[in-house]
XYZ file of C-alpha atoms in Angstrom:
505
model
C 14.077 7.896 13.574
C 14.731 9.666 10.035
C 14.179 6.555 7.788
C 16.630 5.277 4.927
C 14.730 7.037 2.026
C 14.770 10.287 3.448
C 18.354 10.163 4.501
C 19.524 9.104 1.131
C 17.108 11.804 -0.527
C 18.884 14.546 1.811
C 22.449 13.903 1.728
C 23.181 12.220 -1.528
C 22.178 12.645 -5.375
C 20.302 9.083 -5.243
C 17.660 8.433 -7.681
C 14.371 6.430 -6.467
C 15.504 3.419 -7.832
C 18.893 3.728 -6.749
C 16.848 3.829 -3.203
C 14.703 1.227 -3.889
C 17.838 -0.989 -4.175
C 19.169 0.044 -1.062
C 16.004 -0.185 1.183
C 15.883 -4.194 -0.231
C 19.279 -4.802 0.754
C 18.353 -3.772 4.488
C 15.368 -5.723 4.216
C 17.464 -8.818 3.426
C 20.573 -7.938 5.370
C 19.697 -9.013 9.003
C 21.036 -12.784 8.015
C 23.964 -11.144 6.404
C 25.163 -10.081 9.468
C 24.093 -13.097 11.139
C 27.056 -14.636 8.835
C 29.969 -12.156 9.082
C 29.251 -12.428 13.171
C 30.141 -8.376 12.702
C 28.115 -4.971 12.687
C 26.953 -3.782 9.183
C 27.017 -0.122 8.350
C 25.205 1.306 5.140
C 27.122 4.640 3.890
C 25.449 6.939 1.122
C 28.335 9.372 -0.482
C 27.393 13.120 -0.605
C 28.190 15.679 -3.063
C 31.155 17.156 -0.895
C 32.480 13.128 -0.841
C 31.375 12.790 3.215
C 29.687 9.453 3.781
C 26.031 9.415 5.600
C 25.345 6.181 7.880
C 22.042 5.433 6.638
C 20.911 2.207 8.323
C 22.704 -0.169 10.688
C 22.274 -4.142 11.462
C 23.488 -5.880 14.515
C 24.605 -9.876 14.080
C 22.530 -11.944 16.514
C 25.373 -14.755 16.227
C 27.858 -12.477 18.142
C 27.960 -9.459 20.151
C 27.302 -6.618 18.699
C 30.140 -3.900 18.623
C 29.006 -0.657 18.746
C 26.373 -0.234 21.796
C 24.900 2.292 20.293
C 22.942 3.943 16.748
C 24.951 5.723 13.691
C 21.586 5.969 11.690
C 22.021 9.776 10.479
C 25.384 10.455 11.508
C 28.557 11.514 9.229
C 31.332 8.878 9.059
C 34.788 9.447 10.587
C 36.367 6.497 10.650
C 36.718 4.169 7.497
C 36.046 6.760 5.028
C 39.758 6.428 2.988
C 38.328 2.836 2.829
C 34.894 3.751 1.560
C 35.782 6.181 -1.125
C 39.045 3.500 -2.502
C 35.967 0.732 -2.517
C 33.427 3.026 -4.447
C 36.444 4.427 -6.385
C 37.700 0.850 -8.039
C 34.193 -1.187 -7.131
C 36.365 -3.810 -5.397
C 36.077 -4.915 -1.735
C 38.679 -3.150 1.027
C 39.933 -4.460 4.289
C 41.758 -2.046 6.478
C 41.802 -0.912 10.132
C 40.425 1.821 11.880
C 41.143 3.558 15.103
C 38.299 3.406 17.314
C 36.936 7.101 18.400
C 33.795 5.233 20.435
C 33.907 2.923 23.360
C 33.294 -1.271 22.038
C 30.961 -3.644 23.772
C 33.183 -6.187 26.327
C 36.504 -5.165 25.608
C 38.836 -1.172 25.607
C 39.904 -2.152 22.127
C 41.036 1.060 20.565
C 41.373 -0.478 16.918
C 38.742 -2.480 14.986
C 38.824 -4.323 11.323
C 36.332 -3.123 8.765
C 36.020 -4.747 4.998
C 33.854 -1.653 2.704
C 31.999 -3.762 -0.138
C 30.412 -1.256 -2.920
C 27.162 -2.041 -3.743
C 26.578 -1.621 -7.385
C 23.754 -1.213 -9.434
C 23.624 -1.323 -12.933
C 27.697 -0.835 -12.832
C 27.318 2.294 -10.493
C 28.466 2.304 -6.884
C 25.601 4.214 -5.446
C 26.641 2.794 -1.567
C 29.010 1.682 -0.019
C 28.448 -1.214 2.963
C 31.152 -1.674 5.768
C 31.552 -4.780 8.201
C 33.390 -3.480 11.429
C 34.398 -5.873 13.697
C 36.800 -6.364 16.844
C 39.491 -8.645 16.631
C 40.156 -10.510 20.054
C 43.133 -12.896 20.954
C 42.770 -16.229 22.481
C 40.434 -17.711 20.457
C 40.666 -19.449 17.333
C 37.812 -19.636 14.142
C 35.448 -22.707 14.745
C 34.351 -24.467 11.276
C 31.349 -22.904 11.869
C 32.498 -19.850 11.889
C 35.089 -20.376 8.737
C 31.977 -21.732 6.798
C 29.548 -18.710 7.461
C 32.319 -16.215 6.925
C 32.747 -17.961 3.204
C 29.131 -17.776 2.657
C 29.294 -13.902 3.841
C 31.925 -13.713 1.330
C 30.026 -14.875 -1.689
C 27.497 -12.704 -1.017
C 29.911 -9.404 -0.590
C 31.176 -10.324 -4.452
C 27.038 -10.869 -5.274
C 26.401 -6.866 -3.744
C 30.014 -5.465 -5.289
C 28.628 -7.213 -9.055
C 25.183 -5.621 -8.440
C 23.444 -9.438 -8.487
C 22.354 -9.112 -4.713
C 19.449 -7.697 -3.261
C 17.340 -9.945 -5.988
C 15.561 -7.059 -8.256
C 11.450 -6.877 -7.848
C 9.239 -8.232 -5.233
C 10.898 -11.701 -3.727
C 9.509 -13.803 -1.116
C 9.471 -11.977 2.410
C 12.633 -12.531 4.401
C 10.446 -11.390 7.971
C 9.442 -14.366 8.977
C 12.034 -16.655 7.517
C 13.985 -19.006 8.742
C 17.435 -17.375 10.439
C 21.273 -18.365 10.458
C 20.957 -19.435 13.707
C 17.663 -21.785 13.009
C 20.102 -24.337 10.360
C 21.918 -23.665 7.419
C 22.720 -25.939 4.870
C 25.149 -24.926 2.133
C 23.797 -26.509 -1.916
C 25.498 -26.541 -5.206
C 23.868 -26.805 -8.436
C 22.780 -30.018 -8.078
C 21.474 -29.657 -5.102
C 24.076 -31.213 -2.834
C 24.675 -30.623 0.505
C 28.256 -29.256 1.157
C 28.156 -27.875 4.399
C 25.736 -28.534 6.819
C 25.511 -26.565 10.276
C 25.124 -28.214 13.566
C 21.233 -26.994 14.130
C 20.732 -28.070 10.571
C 22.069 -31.212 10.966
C 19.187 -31.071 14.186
C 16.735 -30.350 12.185
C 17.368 -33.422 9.604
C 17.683 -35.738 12.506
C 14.261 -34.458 13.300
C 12.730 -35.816 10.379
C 14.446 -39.128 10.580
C 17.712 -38.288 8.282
C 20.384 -39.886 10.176
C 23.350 -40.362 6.843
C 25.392 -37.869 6.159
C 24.497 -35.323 4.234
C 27.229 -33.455 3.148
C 27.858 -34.854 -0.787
C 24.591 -36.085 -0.905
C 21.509 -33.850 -2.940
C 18.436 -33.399 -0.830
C 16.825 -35.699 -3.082
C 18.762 -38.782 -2.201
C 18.070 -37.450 1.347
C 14.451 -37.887 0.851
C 14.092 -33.871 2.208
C 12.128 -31.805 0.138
C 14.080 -30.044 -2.819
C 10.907 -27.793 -3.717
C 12.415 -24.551 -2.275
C 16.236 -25.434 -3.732
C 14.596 -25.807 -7.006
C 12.285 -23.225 -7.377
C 14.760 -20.553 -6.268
C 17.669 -21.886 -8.482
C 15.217 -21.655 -11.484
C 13.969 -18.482 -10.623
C 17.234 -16.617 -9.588
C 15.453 -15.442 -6.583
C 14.777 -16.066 -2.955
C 11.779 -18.552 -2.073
C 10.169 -19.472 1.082
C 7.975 -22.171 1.763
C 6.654 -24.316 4.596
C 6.358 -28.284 4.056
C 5.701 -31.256 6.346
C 8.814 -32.973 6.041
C 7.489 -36.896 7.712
C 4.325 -37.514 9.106
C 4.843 -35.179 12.472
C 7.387 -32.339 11.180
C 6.803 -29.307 9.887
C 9.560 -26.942 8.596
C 9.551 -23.240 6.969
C 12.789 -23.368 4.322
C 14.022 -20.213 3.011
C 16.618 -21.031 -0.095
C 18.846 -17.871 -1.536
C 20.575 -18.686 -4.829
C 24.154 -17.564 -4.826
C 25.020 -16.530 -8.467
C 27.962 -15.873 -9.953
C 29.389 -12.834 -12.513
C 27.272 -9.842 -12.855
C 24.122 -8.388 -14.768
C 22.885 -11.092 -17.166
C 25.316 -13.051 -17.752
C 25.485 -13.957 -13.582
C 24.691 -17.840 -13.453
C 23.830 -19.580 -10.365
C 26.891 -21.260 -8.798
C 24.964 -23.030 -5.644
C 22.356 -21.658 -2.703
C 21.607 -21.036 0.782
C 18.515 -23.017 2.416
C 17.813 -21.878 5.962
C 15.782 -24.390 7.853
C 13.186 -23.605 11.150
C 11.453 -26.425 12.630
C 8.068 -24.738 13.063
C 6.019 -27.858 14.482
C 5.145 -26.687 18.072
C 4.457 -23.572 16.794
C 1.327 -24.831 13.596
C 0.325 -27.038 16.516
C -0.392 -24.531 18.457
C -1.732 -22.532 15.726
C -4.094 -25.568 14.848
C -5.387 -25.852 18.878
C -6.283 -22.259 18.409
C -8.319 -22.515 14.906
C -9.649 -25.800 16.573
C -10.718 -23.335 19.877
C -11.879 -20.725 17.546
C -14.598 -23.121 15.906
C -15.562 -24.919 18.809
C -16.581 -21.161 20.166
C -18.286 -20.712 17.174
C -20.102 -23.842 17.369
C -20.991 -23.133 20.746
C -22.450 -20.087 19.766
C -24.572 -21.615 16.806
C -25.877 -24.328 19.311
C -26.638 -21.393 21.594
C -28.523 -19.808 18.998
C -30.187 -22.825 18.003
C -31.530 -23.473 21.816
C -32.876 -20.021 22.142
C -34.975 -20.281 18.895
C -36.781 -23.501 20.071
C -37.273 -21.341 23.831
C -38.355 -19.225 21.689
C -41.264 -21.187 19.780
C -41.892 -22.847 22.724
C -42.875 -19.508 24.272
C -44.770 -18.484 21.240
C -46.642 -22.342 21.206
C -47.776 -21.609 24.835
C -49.128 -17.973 24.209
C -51.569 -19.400 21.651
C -52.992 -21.087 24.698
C -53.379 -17.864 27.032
C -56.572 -15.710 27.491
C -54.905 -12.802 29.392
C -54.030 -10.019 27.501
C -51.537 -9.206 29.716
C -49.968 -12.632 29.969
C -49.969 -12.704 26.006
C -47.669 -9.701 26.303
C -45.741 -10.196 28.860
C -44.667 -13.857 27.180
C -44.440 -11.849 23.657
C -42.055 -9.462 25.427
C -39.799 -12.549 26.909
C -40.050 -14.054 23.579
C -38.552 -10.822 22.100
C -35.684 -10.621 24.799
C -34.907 -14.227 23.925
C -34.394 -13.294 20.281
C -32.005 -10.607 20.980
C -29.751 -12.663 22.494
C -29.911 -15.218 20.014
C -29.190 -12.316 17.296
C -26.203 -11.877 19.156
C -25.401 -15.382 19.328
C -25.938 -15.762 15.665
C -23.649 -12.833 14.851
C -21.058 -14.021 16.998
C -21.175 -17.497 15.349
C -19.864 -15.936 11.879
C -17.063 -13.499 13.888
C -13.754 -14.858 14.228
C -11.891 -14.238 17.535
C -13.591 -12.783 20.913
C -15.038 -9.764 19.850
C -17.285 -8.045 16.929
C -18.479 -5.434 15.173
C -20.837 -3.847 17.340
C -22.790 -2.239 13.671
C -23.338 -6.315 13.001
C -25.772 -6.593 16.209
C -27.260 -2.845 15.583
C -28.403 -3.397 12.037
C -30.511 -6.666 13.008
C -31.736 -5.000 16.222
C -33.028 -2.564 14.055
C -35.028 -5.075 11.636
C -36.202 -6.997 14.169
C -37.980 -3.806 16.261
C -38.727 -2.458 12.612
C -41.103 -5.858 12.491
C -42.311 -6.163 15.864
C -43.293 -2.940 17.271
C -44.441 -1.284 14.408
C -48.649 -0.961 13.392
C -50.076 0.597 10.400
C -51.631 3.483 12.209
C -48.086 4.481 13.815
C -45.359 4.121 11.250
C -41.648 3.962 13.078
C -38.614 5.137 10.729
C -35.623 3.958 12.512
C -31.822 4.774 11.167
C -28.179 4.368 12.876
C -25.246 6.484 11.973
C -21.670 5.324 13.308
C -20.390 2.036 14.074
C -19.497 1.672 17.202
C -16.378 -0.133 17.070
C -16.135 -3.735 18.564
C -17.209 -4.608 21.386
C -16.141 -8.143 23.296
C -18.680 -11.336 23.082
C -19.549 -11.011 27.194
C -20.723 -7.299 26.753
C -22.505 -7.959 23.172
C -25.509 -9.865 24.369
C -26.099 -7.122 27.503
C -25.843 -4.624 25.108
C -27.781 -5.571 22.948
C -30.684 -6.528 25.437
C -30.477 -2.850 26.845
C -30.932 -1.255 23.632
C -33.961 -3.488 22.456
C -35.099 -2.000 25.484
C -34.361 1.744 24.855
C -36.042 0.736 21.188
C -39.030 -0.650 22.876
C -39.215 2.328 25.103
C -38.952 4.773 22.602
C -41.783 3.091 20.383
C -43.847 2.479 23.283
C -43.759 5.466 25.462
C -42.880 8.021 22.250
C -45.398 6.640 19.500
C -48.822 5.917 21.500
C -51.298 4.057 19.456
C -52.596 6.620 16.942
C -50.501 8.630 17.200
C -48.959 8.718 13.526
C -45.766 7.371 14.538
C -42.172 9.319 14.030
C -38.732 8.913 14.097
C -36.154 6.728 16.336
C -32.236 7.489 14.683
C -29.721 5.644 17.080
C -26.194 7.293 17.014
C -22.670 5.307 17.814
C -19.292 6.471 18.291
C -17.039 4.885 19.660
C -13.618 6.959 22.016
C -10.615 5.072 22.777
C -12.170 2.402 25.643
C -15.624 4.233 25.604
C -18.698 3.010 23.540
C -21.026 5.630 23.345
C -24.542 5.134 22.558
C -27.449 7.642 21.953
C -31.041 6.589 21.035
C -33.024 9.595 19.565
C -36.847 9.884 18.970
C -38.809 13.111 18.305
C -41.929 11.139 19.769
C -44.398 13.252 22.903
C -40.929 12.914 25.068
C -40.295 12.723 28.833
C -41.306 15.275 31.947
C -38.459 17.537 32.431
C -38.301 16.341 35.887
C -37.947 12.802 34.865
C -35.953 10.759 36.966
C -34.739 7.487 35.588
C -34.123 5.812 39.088
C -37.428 6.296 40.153
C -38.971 4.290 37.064
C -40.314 1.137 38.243
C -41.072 -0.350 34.915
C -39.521 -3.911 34.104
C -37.939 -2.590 30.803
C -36.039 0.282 32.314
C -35.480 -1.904 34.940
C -33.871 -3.945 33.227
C -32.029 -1.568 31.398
C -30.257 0.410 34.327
C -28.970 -3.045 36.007
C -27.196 -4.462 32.711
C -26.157 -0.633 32.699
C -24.590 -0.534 35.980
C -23.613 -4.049 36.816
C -22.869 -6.090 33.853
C -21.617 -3.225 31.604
C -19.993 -0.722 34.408
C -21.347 2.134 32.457
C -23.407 5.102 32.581
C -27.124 5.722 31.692
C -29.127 9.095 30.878
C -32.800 9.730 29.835
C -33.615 13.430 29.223
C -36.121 15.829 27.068
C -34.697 16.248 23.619
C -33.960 20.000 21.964
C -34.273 21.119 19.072
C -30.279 21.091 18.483
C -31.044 17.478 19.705
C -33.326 16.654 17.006
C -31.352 18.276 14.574
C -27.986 16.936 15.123
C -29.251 13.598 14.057
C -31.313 14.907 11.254
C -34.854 14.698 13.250
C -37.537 16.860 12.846
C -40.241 18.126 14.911
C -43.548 19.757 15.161
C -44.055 22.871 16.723
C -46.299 23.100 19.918
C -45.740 19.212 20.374
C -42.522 18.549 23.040
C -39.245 17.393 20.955
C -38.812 14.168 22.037
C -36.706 11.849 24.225
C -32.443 11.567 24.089
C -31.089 8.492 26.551
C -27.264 8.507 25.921
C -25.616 5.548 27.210
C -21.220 5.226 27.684
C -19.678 1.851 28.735
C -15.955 2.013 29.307
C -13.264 -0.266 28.491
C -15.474 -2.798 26.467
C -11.796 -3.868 24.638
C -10.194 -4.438 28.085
């Protein structure tokens, strides 16, 4: 959908901060509507004198009339009404014949009031409120109330003192008509109260009156009716109102005359009662850190395994046992790298680049020897991956790094280079761990290996992960994609490119 700006750019000889003015009405106009309980219709005048629907708002304290969008359409209906409002810069009420079919009724005639919105003593809009009239039904208080409160604010857009100029407090997730209103002077009084307002105040354990009384006397909070009176602009704010109540209060000063000399002449303060909903935002920050904590704790176990491990390989004379416990005792710390990263992460997943980087330091330490140097790099990042795929993940590629060192760099050999490559597709982590080491048989058949690592490897592969696993010769292009060099007459190297799908499912 073509968006305010451009429409008004297109079809009318709107400046940008004529615009700007327009696109903060819309952003404050949804409780607008909420108060004339009728559609509201934004109309920009083009050179030729046509008027442009530019935006739209439906009430959500009535049905709406029109079923369906103007946004980018030419008016046909109200126009004598429009061009008489921008002509004097004085409200109009008239009637219209209706040329499209109404929501619930076959009303061929509708009422519409066109209020110019000024700025800087220009009309530069014109806004229309188009309702049906229907018999049998007379005006509530409620309704009286709301439609005098509309009212006040239709003289605030015709003087140019409504939207509020700059950046005010965000209407989006403020309080709306049909949360509470309350109705303030200048002191601060109540005057009219609505029935889920007077809710609200019951709530909190105000059982007088209110209406005639300031919110002070009340004993409710007076912070928001304050601030925005002295301010001359919208404020929000959220308060614990008792020990067990918490409310978000939005308060809209109404002012009175135009350009500087407009004075404020009372407010609006919306009221939500927002308690159920920070207690459930509290459970989850309290969830959040207990996972964390878990995860620290975690850690914290695996490092004493860990020693312990380490403690009883002093005591071993077999070479092999010494490395097949130093091996374990490298596994362990993998997964409490993962652990340890995940203890920092908010929510249930993480950077997968958080777990590479360490992964990298910790091989860079432990299979390294002076007489064959490893260079290891990573390019990409992987995306983020969820905390049950994290630790297999990052077991298999300790693995693939412990392969690649082992089986590329033999002892004496003068070591090389192991670059590991991430990307990361929509659902798909992709993985590719590149050395330029002696390389594999080109026959070489990872299923056949029987070694524990690889082992290891394909099963996290296959049946934790539900991914994919290849182990081939490297090429030059290979080698050279990930800026790898090799020697000539000596093979290129090994490539094992690993996908996992879904990991954000």
């Amino acid at each position: 959908m073509t968006s305010l700006a451009d429409l008004a750019r297109t079809h009318s000889p709107l400046d940008k901060e004529d615009i700007d003015h327009l696109n903060r009405l819309t952003a404050e106009w949804a409780f607008l509507a909420d108060l004339s309980f009728g559609d509201l219709l934004l109309h920009v005048r083009a050179d030729d004198g046509s008027w442009m629907i530019v935006d739209q708002v439906r009430p959500a304290t009535n049905q709406t009339m029109y079923a369906i969008d103007f946004i980018g359409v030419w008016a046909t209906q109200a126009n004598s009404l429009m061009d008489q409002a921008a002509e004097t810069g004085a409200r109009t009420e008239g009637e219209i014949s209706l040329n499209v079919p109404v929501v619930g009724g076959d009303e061929t005639t509708a009422r519409v009031v066109a209020i110019p919105v000024c700025r800087n003593g220009n009309v530069i809009a014109v806004l229309t409120k188009e309702w049906v009239v229907r018999a049998g039904r007379n005006l509530g208080e409620l309704e009286r109330n709301y439609s005098l409160i509309f009212e006040q604010f239709a003289h605030m857009i015709a003087a140019g003192t409504f939207p509020f100029p700059g950046r005010v407090a965000d209407s989006s997730a403020a309080p709306r008509v049909g949360d509470g209103v309350m109705m303030l002077d200048l002191d601060a009084a109540v005057t009219y109260v609505s029935p889920n307002a007077n809710s609200a105040l019951h709530r909190v354990g105000i059982q007088a009156n209110p209406v005639g009384m300031r919110l002070a006397e009340l004993g409710f909070h007076d912070g928001p009716a304050r601030q925005a009176f002295e301010r001359r602009e919208p404020v929000v704010e959220e308060f614990e109102q008792g020990t067990e109540v918490t409310l978000l209060a939005r308060c809209v000063p109404l002012l009175r005359g135009s350009g500087d000399q407009a004075v404020v002449d009372g407010g609006l303060l919306l009221i939500r009662d927002v308690t159920e909903l920070r207690k459930r935002d509290r459970l989850l920050l309290s969830k959040d850190a207990t996972i964390r904590e878990i995860h620290h704790r975690v850690k914290n176990n695996l490092q004493t395994i860990s020693s312990l491990l380490r403690l009883q390989a002093r005591r071993l004379e077999s070479e092999e046992a010494k490395a097949a416990v130093a091996e374990s005792v490298r596994r362990i710390r993998t997964i409490a790298l993962v652990h340890e990263s995940l203890s920092r992460e908010p929510g249930d997943d993480i950077a997968f680049i958080e777990i590479v980087r360490p992964l990298l330091r910790l091989a860079e330490e432990g299979l390294q020897s002076p007489d064959r140097p490893v260079r290891f790099s990573v390019s990409g990042t992987g995306g983020r991956v969820p905390a049950h795929a994290a630790s297999p993940l990052s077991v298999v590629m300790t693995e693939l790094l412990q392969n690649a060192v082992d089986h590329g760099f033999p002892e004496g050999s003068g070591g090389g280079d192991v670059a590991v490559v991430l990307s990361h597709d929509g659902n798909v982590l992709s993985l590719r761990v590149v050395d330029n080491g002696r390389g594999v048989e080109p026959g070489f058949d990872l299923d056949a290996q029987t070694g524990l690592g690889l082992s290891i490897v394909r099963t996290l592969v296959t049946t934790e992960l539900d991914g994919t696993i290849t182990m081939r010769p490297a090429t030059i292009d290979d080698l050279s994609a990930v800026g790898l060099g090799a020697d000539v007459g000596r093979p290129c190297g090994t490539v094992v490119e690993l996908r996992v799908p879904t990991l954000d499912d």
